[in-house]
């Protein structure tokens, strides 16, 4: 049963939010936050750890923001130094 996996609820919440189903998305994200309370406070590190591409990270953040989730600040990308 996939509903036992915290990320199932996160993905469902974001899909629902992106499709305007905010109330349903809020219920799913509440379930996710109960199951994985440390994920959102460490969102960017968690997404990077899972090799989520930057564009996908932006879409995930947009979906969470539509649900009223307070996100941590996005870290600045490392500065590339030449030569």
Tab-separated table of N, CA and C in Angstrom, residues 29-80:
chain	number	residue	atom	x	y	z
A	29	UNK	N	-0.809	17.055	2.358
A	29	UNK	CA	0.454	17.590	2.873
A	29	UNK	C	0.483	17.516	4.396
A	30	UNK	N	-0.673	17.630	5.042
A	30	UNK	CA	-0.721	17.474	6.493
A	30	UNK	C	-0.316	16.048	6.884
A	31	UNK	N	-0.802	15.081	6.133
A	31	UNK	CA	-0.429	13.680	6.375
A	31	UNK	C	1.072	13.496	6.167
A	32	UNK	N	1.605	14.068	5.103
A	32	UNK	CA	3.043	13.971	4.820
A	32	UNK	C	3.852	14.575	5.957
A	33	UNK	N	3.469	15.761	6.409
A	33	UNK	CA	4.234	16.440	7.453
A	33	UNK	C	4.173	15.676	8.776
A	34	UNK	N	3.079	14.988	9.013
A	34	UNK	CA	2.989	14.159	10.215
A	34	UNK	C	3.924	12.953	10.113
A	35	UNK	N	4.025	12.376	8.914
A	35	UNK	CA	4.843	11.190	8.708
A	35	UNK	C	6.326	11.522	8.584
A	36	UNK	N	6.642	12.692	8.062
A	36	UNK	CA	8.042	13.084	7.815
A	36	UNK	C	8.248	14.539	8.258
A	37	UNK	N	8.217	14.798	9.572
A	37	UNK	CA	8.258	16.185	10.057
A	37	UNK	C	9.541	16.945	9.730
A	38	UNK	N	10.619	16.267	9.447
A	38	UNK	CA	11.873	16.950	9.162
A	38	UNK	C	12.118	17.269	7.700
A	39	UNK	N	11.233	16.830	6.821
A	39	UNK	CA	11.475	16.990	5.385
A	39	UNK	C	11.367	18.444	4.935
A	40	UNK	N	10.259	19.108	5.219
A	40	UNK	CA	10.051	20.482	4.740
A	40	UNK	C	11.090	21.448	5.318
A	41	UNK	N	11.414	21.377	6.608
A	41	UNK	CA	12.438	22.291	7.110
A	41	UNK	C	13.792	22.125	6.414
A	42	UNK	N	14.034	20.954	5.853
A	42	UNK	CA	15.283	20.663	5.130
A	42	UNK	C	15.004	20.388	3.656
A	43	UNK	N	13.993	21.048	3.110
A	43	UNK	CA	13.492	20.749	1.772
A	43	UNK	C	14.581	20.663	0.720
A	44	UNK	N	15.399	21.685	0.622
A	44	UNK	CA	16.372	21.749	-0.477
A	44	UNK	C	17.416	20.649	-0.359
A	45	UNK	N	17.878	20.378	0.844
A	45	UNK	CA	18.845	19.290	1.032
A	45	UNK	C	18.201	17.940	0.712
A	46	UNK	N	16.944	17.774	1.131
A	46	UNK	CA	16.241	16.514	0.857
A	46	UNK	C	16.062	16.301	-0.646
A	47	UNK	N	15.699	17.351	-1.366
A	47	UNK	CA	15.518	17.220	-2.821
A	47	UNK	C	16.845	16.962	-3.511
A	48	UNK	N	17.890	17.659	-3.083
A	48	UNK	CA	19.217	17.433	-3.676
A	48	UNK	C	19.708	16.027	-3.402
A	49	UNK	N	19.459	15.532	-2.189
A	49	UNK	CA	19.876	14.182	-1.819
A	49	UNK	C	19.229	13.141	-2.737
A	50	UNK	N	18.040	13.467	-3.230
A	50	UNK	CA	17.309	12.555	-4.104
A	50	UNK	C	17.545	12.847	-5.589
A	51	UNK	N	18.520	13.722	-5.867
A	51	UNK	CA	18.900	14.083	-7.235
A	51	UNK	C	17.738	14.649	-8.045
A	52	UNK	N	16.899	15.452	-7.395
A	52	UNK	CA	15.795	16.111	-8.084
A	52	UNK	C	16.366	17.314	-8.832
A	53	UNK	N	16.092	17.401	-10.110
A	53	UNK	CA	16.632	18.476	-10.937
A	53	UNK	C	16.089	19.836	-10.500
A	54	UNK	N	16.862	20.909	-10.721
A	54	UNK	CA	16.449	22.250	-10.281
A	54	UNK	C	15.069	22.674	-10.780
A	55	UNK	N	14.741	22.398	-12.042
A	55	UNK	CA	13.416	22.782	-12.553
A	55	UNK	C	12.303	22.044	-11.814
A	56	UNK	N	12.530	20.777	-11.521
A	56	UNK	CA	11.543	20.002	-10.771
A	56	UNK	C	11.444	20.517	-9.335
A	57	UNK	N	12.565	20.915	-8.759
A	57	UNK	CA	12.543	21.480	-7.407
A	57	UNK	C	11.681	22.740	-7.375
A	58	UNK	N	11.786	23.552	-8.407
A	58	UNK	CA	10.978	24.773	-8.487
A	58	UNK	C	9.499	24.431	-8.558
A	59	UNK	N	9.134	23.443	-9.363
A	59	UNK	CA	7.724	23.050	-9.472
A	59	UNK	C	7.203	22.474	-8.161
A	60	UNK	N	8.039	21.718	-7.471
A	60	UNK	CA	7.657	21.180	-6.167
A	60	UNK	C	7.410	22.323	-5.192
A	61	UNK	N	8.330	23.284	-5.154
A	61	UNK	CA	8.183	24.430	-4.252
A	61	UNK	C	6.920	25.227	-4.578
A	62	UNK	N	6.638	25.418	-5.856
A	62	UNK	CA	5.429	26.152	-6.256
A	62	UNK	C	4.170	25.444	-5.763
A	63	UNK	N	4.134	24.131	-5.893
A	63	UNK	CA	2.981	23.370	-5.420
A	63	UNK	C	2.817	23.482	-3.912
A	64	UNK	N	3.926	23.385	-3.186
A	64	UNK	CA	3.862	23.509	-1.732
A	64	UNK	C	3.413	24.900	-1.310
A	65	UNK	N	3.894	25.917	-2.009
A	65	UNK	CA	3.494	27.285	-1.684
A	65	UNK	C	1.996	27.498	-1.936
A	66	UNK	N	1.454	26.870	-2.972
A	66	UNK	CA	0.009	26.969	-3.230
A	66	UNK	C	-0.798	26.396	-2.070
A	67	UNK	N	-0.201	25.480	-1.336
A	67	UNK	CA	-0.864	24.862	-0.199
A	67	UNK	C	-0.621	25.632	1.090
A	68	UNK	N	0.136	26.728	1.001
A	68	UNK	CA	0.407	27.541	2.176
A	68	UNK	C	1.534	27.016	3.047
A	69	UNK	N	2.350	26.116	2.509
A	69	UNK	CA	3.461	25.562	3.271
A	69	UNK	C	4.595	26.593	3.309
A	70	UNK	N	5.082	26.874	4.504
A	70	UNK	CA	6.226	27.782	4.661
A	70	UNK	C	7.496	27.018	4.308
A	71	UNK	N	8.196	27.515	3.311
A	71	UNK	CA	9.413	26.849	2.839
A	71	UNK	C	10.652	27.541	3.390
A	72	UNK	N	11.709	26.770	3.619
A	72	UNK	CA	12.969	27.401	4.001
A	72	UNK	C	13.540	28.154	2.801
A	73	UNK	N	14.391	29.141	3.040
A	73	UNK	CA	14.990	29.848	1.911
A	73	UNK	C	15.798	28.893	1.034
A	74	UNK	N	15.710	29.131	-0.260
A	74	UNK	CA	16.486	28.310	-1.195
A	74	UNK	C	17.944	28.747	-1.111
A	75	UNK	N	18.857	27.807	-0.964
A	75	UNK	CA	20.272	28.192	-0.878
A	75	UNK	C	20.774	28.769	-2.199
A	76	UNK	N	21.722	29.638	-2.072
A	76	UNK	CA	22.359	30.205	-3.271
A	76	UNK	C	23.205	29.125	-3.928
A	77	UNK	N	23.200	29.096	-5.276
A	77	UNK	CA	24.058	28.106	-5.949
A	77	UNK	C	25.533	28.435	-5.703
A	78	UNK	N	26.373	27.424	-5.708
A	78	UNK	CA	27.797	27.695	-5.498
A	78	UNK	C	28.349	28.569	-6.618
A	79	UNK	N	29.269	29.436	-6.264
A	79	UNK	CA	29.905	30.308	-7.236
A	79	UNK	C	30.993	29.520	-7.956
A	80	UNK	N	30.930	29.563	-9.287
A	80	UNK	CA	31.946	28.903	-10.104
A	80	UNK	C	33.120	29.851	-10.302
